[in-house]
mmCIF file of C-alpha atoms and ligand atoms in Angstrom:
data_model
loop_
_atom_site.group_PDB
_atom_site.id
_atom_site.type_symbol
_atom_site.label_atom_id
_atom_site.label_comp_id
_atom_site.label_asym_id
_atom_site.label_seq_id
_atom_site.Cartn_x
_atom_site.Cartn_y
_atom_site.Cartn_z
ATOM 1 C CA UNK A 1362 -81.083 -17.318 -46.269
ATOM 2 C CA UNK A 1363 -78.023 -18.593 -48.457
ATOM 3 C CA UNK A 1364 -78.188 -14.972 -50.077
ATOM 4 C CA UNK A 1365 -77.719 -13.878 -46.410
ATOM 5 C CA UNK A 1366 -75.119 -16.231 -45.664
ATOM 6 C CA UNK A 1367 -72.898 -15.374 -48.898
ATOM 7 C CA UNK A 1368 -73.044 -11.332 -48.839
ATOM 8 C CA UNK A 1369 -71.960 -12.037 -44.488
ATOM 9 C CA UNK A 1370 -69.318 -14.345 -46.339
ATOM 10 C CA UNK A 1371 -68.408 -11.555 -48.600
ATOM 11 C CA UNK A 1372 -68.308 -8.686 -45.588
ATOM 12 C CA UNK A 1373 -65.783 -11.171 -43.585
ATOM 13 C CA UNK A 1374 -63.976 -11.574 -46.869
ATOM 14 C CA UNK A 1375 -63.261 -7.745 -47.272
ATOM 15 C CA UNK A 1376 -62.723 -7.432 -43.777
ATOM 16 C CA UNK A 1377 -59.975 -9.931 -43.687
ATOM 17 C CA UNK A 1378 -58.742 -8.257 -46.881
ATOM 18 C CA UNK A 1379 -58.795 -4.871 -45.529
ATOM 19 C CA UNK A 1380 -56.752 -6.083 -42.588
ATOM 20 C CA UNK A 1381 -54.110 -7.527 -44.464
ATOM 21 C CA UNK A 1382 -53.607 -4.489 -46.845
ATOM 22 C CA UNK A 1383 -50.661 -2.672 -46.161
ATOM 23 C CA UNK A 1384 -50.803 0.626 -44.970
ATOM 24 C CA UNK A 1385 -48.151 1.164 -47.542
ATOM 25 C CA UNK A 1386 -45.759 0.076 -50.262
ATOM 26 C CA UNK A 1387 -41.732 0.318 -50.094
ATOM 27 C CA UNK A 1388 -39.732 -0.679 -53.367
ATOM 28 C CA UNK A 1389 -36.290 -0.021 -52.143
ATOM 29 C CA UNK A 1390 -33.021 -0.122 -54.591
ATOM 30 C CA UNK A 1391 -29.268 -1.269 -54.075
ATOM 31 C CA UNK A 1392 -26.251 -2.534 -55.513
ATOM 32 C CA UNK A 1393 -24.232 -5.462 -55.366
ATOM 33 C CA UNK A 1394 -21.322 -4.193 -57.427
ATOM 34 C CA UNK A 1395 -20.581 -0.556 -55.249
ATOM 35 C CA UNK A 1396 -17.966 -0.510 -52.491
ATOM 36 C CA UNK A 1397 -17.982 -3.615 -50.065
ATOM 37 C CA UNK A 1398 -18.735 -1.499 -46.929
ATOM 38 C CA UNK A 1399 -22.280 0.051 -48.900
ATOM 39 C CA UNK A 1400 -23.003 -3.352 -50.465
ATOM 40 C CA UNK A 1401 -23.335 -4.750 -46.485
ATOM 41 C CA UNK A 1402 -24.678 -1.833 -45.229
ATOM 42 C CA UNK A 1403 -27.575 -2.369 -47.784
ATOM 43 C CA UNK A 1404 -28.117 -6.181 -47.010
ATOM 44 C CA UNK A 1405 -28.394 -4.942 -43.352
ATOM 45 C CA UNK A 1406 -30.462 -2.691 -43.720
ATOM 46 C CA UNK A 1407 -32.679 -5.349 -46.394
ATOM 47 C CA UNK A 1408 -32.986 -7.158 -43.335
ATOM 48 C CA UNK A 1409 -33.791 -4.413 -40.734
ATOM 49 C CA UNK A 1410 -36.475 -3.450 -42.840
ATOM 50 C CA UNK A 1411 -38.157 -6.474 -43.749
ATOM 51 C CA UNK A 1412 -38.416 -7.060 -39.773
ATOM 52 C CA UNK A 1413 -40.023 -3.701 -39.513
ATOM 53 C CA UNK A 1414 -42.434 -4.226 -42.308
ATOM 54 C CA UNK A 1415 -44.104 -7.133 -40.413
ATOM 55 C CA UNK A 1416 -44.519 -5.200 -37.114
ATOM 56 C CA UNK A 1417 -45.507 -2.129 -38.735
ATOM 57 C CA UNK A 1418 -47.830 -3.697 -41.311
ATOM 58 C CA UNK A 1419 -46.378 -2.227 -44.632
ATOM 59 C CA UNK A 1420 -45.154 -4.418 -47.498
ATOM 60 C CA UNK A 1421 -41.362 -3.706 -48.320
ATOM 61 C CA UNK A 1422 -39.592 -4.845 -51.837
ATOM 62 C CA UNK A 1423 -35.681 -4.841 -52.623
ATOM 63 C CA UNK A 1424 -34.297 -5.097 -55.919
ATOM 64 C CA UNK A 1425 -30.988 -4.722 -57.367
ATOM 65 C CA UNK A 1426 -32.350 -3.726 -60.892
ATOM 66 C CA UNK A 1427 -32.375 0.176 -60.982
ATOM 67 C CA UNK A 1428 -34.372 0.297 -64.135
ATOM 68 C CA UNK A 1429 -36.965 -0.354 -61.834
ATOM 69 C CA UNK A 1430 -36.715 2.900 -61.281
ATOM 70 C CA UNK A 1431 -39.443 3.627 -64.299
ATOM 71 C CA UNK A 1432 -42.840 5.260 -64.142
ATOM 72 C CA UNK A 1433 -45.061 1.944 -64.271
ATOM 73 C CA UNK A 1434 -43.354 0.442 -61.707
ATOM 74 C CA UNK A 1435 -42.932 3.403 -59.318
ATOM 75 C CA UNK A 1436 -47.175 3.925 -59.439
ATOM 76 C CA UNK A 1437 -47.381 0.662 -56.851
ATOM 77 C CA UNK A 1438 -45.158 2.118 -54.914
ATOM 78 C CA UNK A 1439 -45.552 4.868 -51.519
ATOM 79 C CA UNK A 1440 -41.877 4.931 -50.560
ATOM 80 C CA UNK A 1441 -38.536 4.115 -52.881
ATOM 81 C CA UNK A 1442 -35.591 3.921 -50.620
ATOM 82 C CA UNK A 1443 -31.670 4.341 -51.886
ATOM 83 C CA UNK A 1444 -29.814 2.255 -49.812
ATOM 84 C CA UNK A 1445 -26.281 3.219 -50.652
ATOM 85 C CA UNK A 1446 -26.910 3.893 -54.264
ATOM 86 C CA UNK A 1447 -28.423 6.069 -57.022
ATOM 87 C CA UNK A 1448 -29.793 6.112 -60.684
ATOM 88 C CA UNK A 1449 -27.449 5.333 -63.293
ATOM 89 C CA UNK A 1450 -29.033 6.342 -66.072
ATOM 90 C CA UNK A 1451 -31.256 9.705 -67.797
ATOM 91 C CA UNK A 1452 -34.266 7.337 -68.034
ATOM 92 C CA UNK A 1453 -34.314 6.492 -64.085
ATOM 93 C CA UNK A 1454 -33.474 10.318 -63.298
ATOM 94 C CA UNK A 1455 -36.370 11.163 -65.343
ATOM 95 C CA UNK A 1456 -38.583 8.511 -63.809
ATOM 96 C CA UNK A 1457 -37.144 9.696 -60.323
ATOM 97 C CA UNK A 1458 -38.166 13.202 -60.770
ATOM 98 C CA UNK A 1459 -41.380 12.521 -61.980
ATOM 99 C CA UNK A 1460 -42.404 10.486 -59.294
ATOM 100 C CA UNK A 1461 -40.989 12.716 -56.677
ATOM 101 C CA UNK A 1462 -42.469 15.901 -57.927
ATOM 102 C CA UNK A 1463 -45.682 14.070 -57.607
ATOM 103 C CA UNK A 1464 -45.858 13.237 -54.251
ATOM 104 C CA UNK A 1465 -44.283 10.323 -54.276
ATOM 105 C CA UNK A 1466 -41.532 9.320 -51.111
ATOM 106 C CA UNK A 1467 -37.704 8.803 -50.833
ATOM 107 C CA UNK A 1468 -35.711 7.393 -47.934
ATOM 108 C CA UNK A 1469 -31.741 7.890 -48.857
ATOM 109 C CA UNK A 1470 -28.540 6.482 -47.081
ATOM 110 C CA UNK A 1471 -24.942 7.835 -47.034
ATOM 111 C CA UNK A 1472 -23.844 7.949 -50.926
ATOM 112 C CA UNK A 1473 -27.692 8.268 -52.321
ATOM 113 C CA UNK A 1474 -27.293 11.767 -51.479
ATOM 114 C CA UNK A 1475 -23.704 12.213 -53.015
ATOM 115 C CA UNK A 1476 -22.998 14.550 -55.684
ATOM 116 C CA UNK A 1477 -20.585 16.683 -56.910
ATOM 117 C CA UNK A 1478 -19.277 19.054 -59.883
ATOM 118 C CA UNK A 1479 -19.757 15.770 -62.314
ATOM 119 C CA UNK A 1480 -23.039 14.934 -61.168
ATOM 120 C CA UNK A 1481 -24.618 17.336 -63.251
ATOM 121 C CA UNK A 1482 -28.109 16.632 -62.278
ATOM 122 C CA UNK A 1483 -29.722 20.398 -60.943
ATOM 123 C CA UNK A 1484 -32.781 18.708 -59.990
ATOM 124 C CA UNK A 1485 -31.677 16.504 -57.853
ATOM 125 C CA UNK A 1486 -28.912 19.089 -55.735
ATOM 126 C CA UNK A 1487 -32.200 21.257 -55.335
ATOM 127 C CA UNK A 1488 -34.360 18.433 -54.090
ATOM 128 C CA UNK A 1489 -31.317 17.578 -51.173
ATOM 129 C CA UNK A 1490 -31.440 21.135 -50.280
ATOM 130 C CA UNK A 1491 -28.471 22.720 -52.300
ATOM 131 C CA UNK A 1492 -25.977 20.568 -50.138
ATOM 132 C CA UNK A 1493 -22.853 19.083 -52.592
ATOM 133 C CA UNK A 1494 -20.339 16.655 -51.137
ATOM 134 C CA UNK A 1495 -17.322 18.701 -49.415
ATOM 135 C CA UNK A 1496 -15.900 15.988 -47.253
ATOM 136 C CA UNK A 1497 -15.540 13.004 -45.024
ATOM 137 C CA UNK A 1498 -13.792 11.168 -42.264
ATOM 138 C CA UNK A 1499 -11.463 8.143 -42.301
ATOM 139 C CA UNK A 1500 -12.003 5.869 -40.823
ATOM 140 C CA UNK A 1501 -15.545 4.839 -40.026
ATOM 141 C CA UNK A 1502 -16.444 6.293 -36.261
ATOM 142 C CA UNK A 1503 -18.595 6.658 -33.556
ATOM 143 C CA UNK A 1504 -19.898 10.327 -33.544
ATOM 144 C CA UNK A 1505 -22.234 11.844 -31.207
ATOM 145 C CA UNK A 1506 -25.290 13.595 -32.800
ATOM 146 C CA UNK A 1507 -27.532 16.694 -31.126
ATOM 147 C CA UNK A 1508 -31.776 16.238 -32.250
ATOM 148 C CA UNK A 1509 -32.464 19.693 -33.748
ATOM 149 C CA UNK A 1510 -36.368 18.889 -33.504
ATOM 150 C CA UNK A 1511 -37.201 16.534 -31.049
ATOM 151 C CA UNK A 1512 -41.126 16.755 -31.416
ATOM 152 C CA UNK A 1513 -40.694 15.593 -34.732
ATOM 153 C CA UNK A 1514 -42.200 12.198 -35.551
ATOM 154 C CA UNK A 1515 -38.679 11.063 -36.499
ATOM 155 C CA UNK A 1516 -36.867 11.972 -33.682
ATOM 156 C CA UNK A 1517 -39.070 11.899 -30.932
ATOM 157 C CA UNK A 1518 -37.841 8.874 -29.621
ATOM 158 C CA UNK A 1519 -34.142 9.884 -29.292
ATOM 159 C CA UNK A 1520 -32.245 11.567 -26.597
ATOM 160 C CA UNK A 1521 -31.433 14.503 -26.873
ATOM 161 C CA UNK A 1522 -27.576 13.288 -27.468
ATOM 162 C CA UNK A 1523 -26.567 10.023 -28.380
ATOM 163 C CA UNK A 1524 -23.973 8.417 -30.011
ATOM 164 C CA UNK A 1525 -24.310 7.123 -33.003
ATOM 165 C CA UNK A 1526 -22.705 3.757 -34.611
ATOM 166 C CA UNK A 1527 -19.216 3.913 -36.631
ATOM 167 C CA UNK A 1528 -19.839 5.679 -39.993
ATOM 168 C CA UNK A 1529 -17.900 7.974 -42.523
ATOM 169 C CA UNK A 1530 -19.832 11.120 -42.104
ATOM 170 C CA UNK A 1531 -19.911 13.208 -44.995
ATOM 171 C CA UNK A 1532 -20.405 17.418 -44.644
ATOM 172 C CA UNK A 1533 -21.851 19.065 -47.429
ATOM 173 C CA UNK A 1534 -21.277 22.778 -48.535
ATOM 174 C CA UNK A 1535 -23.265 24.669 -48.585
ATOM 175 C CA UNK A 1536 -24.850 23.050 -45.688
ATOM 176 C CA UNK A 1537 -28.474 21.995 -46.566
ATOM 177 C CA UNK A 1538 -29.437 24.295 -43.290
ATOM 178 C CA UNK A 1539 -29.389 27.165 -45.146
ATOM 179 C CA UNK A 1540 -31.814 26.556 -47.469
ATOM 180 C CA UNK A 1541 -35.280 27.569 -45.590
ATOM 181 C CA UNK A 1542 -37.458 24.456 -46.597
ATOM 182 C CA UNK A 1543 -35.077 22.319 -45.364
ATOM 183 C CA UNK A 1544 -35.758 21.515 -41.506
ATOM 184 C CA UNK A 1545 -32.515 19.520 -39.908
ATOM 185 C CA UNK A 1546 -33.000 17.186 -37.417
ATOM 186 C CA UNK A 1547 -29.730 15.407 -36.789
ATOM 187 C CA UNK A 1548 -26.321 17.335 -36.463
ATOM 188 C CA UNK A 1549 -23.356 16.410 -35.881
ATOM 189 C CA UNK A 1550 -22.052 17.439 -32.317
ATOM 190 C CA UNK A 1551 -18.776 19.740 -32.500
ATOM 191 C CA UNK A 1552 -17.654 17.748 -29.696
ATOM 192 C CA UNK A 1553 -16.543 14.911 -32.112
ATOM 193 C CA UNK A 1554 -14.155 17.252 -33.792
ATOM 194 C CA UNK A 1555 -11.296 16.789 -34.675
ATOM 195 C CA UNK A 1556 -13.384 13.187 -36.489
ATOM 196 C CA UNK A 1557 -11.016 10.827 -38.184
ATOM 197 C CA UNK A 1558 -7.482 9.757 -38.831
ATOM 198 C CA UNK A 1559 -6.330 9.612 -42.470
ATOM 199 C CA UNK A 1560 -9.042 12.183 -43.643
ATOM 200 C CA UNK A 1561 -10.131 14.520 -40.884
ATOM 201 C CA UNK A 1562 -13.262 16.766 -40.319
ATOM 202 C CA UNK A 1563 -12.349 19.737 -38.431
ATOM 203 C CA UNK A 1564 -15.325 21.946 -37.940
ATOM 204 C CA UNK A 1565 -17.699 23.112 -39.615
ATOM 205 C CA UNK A 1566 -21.079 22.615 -39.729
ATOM 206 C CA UNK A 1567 -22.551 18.798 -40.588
ATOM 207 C CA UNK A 1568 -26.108 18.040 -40.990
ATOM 208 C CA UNK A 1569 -26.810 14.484 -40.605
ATOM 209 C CA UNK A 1570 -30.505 13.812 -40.988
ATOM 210 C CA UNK A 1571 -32.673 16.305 -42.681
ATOM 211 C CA UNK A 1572 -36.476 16.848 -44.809
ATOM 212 C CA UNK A 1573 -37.273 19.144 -47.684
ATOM 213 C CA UNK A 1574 -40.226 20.213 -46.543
ATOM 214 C CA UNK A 1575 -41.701 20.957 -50.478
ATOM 215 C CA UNK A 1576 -41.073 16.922 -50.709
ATOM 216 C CA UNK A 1577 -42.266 13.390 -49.294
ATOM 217 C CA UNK A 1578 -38.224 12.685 -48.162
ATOM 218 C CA UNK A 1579 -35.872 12.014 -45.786
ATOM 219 C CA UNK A 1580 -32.052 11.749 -46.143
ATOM 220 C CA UNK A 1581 -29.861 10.339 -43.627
ATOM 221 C CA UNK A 1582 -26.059 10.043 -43.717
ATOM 222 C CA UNK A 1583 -25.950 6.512 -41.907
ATOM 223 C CA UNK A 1584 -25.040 3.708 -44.414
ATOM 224 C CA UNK A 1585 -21.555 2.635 -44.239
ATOM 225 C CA UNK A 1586 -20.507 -0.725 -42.721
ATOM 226 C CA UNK A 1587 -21.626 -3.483 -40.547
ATOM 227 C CA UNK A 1588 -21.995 -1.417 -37.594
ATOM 228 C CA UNK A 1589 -24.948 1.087 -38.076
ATOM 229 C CA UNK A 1590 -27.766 -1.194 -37.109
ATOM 230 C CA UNK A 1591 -25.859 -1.938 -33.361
ATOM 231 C CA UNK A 1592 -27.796 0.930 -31.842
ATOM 232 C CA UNK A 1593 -31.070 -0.118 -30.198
ATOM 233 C CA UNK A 1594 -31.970 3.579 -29.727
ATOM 234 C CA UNK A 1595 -31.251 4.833 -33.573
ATOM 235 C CA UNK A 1596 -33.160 1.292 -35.115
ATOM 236 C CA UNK A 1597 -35.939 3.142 -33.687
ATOM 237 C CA UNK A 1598 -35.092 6.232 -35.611
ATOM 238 C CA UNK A 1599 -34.678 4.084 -38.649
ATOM 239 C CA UNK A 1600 -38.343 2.281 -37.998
ATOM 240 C CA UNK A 1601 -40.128 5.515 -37.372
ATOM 241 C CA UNK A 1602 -38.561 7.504 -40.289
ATOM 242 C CA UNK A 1603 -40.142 5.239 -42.521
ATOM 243 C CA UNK A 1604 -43.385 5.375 -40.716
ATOM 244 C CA UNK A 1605 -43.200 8.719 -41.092
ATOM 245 C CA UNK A 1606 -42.997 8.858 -44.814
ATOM 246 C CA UNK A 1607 -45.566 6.151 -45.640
ATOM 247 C CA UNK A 1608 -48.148 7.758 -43.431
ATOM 248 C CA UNK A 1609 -47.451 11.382 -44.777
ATOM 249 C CA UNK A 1610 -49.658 12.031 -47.546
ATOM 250 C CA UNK A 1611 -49.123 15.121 -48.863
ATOM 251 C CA UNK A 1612 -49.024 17.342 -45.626
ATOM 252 C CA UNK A 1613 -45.380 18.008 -45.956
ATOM 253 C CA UNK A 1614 -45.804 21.018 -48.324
ATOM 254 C CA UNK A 1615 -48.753 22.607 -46.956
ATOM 255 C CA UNK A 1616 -47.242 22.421 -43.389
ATOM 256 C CA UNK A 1617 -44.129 23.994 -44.378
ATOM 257 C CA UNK A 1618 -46.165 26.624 -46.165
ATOM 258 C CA UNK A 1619 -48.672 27.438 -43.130
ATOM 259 C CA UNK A 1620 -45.374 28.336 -40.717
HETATM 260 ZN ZN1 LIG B 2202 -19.253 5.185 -47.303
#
C-alpha cells in the first residue's frame, strides 16, 4: 500500500512538473550603452515579453552580457532574441552561426539586422536575405504597413492595413524580397511616401517583417523609441511571432523546400 501511495505520489509529481515546463526557452540580448532611443525600446520590449511569457507558458531570460552569446550557454536555449543590438565580437559570431545553422531560433529588432560595407560578416548578410542597410527616415513616424501573407501564423491576426507605431524605418538594398527563400510579410505601404523630414524615404521598395525560410528566424524593423508597444493590434504580432518560433521545430526548411 505505501509502495502504491509513493509511485501515485511520484505520477502527480511529474505531472505537476510536466505542467510547469515551458514549452520553450528565450535568452534574449541588449545593451545599455547603444543609442538612448534602442536602449528604451529594449527595456520595453524586456517588459512586453516577460508579460507574454507567463500567458503563453515559455520561460524568457534578458541579459546585457553578449558573451552569452557562446555555445554552452546557447544549448538551453530555443529562441535568442536581438533587441536593438548585435555581437561584438568573432567568438559570439562564431557561436551565433553555429547555433543558427543548427536549428536554433532568432527574433531581431531594428539595428540587429544592420549592416553595411564594414560589417564584413558574409554569413550573417546571407542569413537576412542579402538585404544591406541603404536608408532611413527622420524622424521616428507612424507608417502604414500592407500583410503580404496573412495566413501566416505571424500575421494572421492583423488587418490587412494598419498603421503601425512611430519608428525610423530602415530600406535595405537589395531588398531581401528578391532572394527566393525569403517570404515577406510586412511592407511598407507606398502611401507613406514621401516618410520623414530631415532624412526622407522616397520610394522604393521596404520590407518590414520577413523569414528565411532555410532558418528558425524572424526579423522585424520595429525597435526604435517609446512608442512601438502603443499598438494593441501589432503587440499581438509581437506575441505570436515568438510563438511562432518556439513552436517551429525544424519545419521551416522542409516547408520551404516542398513548395
Ligand atoms: Zn533606430
Amino acid at each position: 500500500m505505501r509502495r502504491v501511495l509513493q509511485l501515485a505520489a511520484l505520477a502527480a509529481l511529474s505531472i505537476t512538473a510536466f505542467a510547469q515546463s515551458p514549452k520553450f526557452r528565450v535568452l534574449a540580448f541588449y545593451s545599455d550603452t547603444v543609442e538612448h532611443d534602442h536602449v528604451e525600446f529594449a527595456h520595453q520590449a524586456i517588459r512586453f515579453y516577460e508579460g507574454a511569457a507567463k500567458h503563453d507558458g515559455f520561460e524568457f531570460t534578458p541579459t546585457n552580457d553578449w558573451n552569452d552569446l557562446n555555445q554552452k550557454k546557447l544549448a538551453d536555449y530555443q529562441i535568442v532574441l536581438w533587441l536593438d543590438d548585435f555581437p561584438h565580437t568573432p567568438q559570439q559570431r562564431a557561436a551565433f552561426e553555429q547555433y543558427m545553422e543548427n536549428g536554433g531560433g532568432w527574433l531581431g529588432f531594428h539595428i540587429a539586422a544592420y549592416n553595411d560595407k564594414n560589417t564584413q560578416w558574409p554569413w550573417f548578410v546571407r542569413f537576412l536575405g542579402g538585404g544591406v542597410f541603404y536608408g532611413n527616415n527622420w524622424p521616428p513616424l507612424p507608417a502604414t504597413l500592407t500583410v503580404d501573407h496573412p495566413e501566416h501564423p505571424v500575421t494572421r491576426h492583423l488587418p490587412a492595413n494598419f498603421l503601425s507605431p512611430a519608428n525610423e524605418w530602415y530600406i535595405w538594398k537589395p531588398s531581401p524580397r528578391e532572394n527566393k527563400d525569403v517570404k515577406v510579410l510586412l511592407t511598407l505601404a507606398s502611401s507613406n511616401y514621401p516618410l520623414g523630414m530631415k532624412d526622407i524615404l522616397r520610394g522604393g521598395d521596404l520590407p518590414v517583417m520577413w523569414t528565411n525560410t532555410r532558418y528558425r528566424m524572424l526579423y522585424m524593423n520595429m525597435g526604435h523609441g517609446d512608442k512601438i508597444f502603443t499598438s494593441d493590434i501589432q503587440n499581438r504580432m509581437m506575441e505570436d511571432a515568438i510563438v511562432w518560433i518556439g513552436q517551429t521545430k525544424n519545419a521551416i526548411r522542409n516547408a520551404s523546400l516542398e513548395k
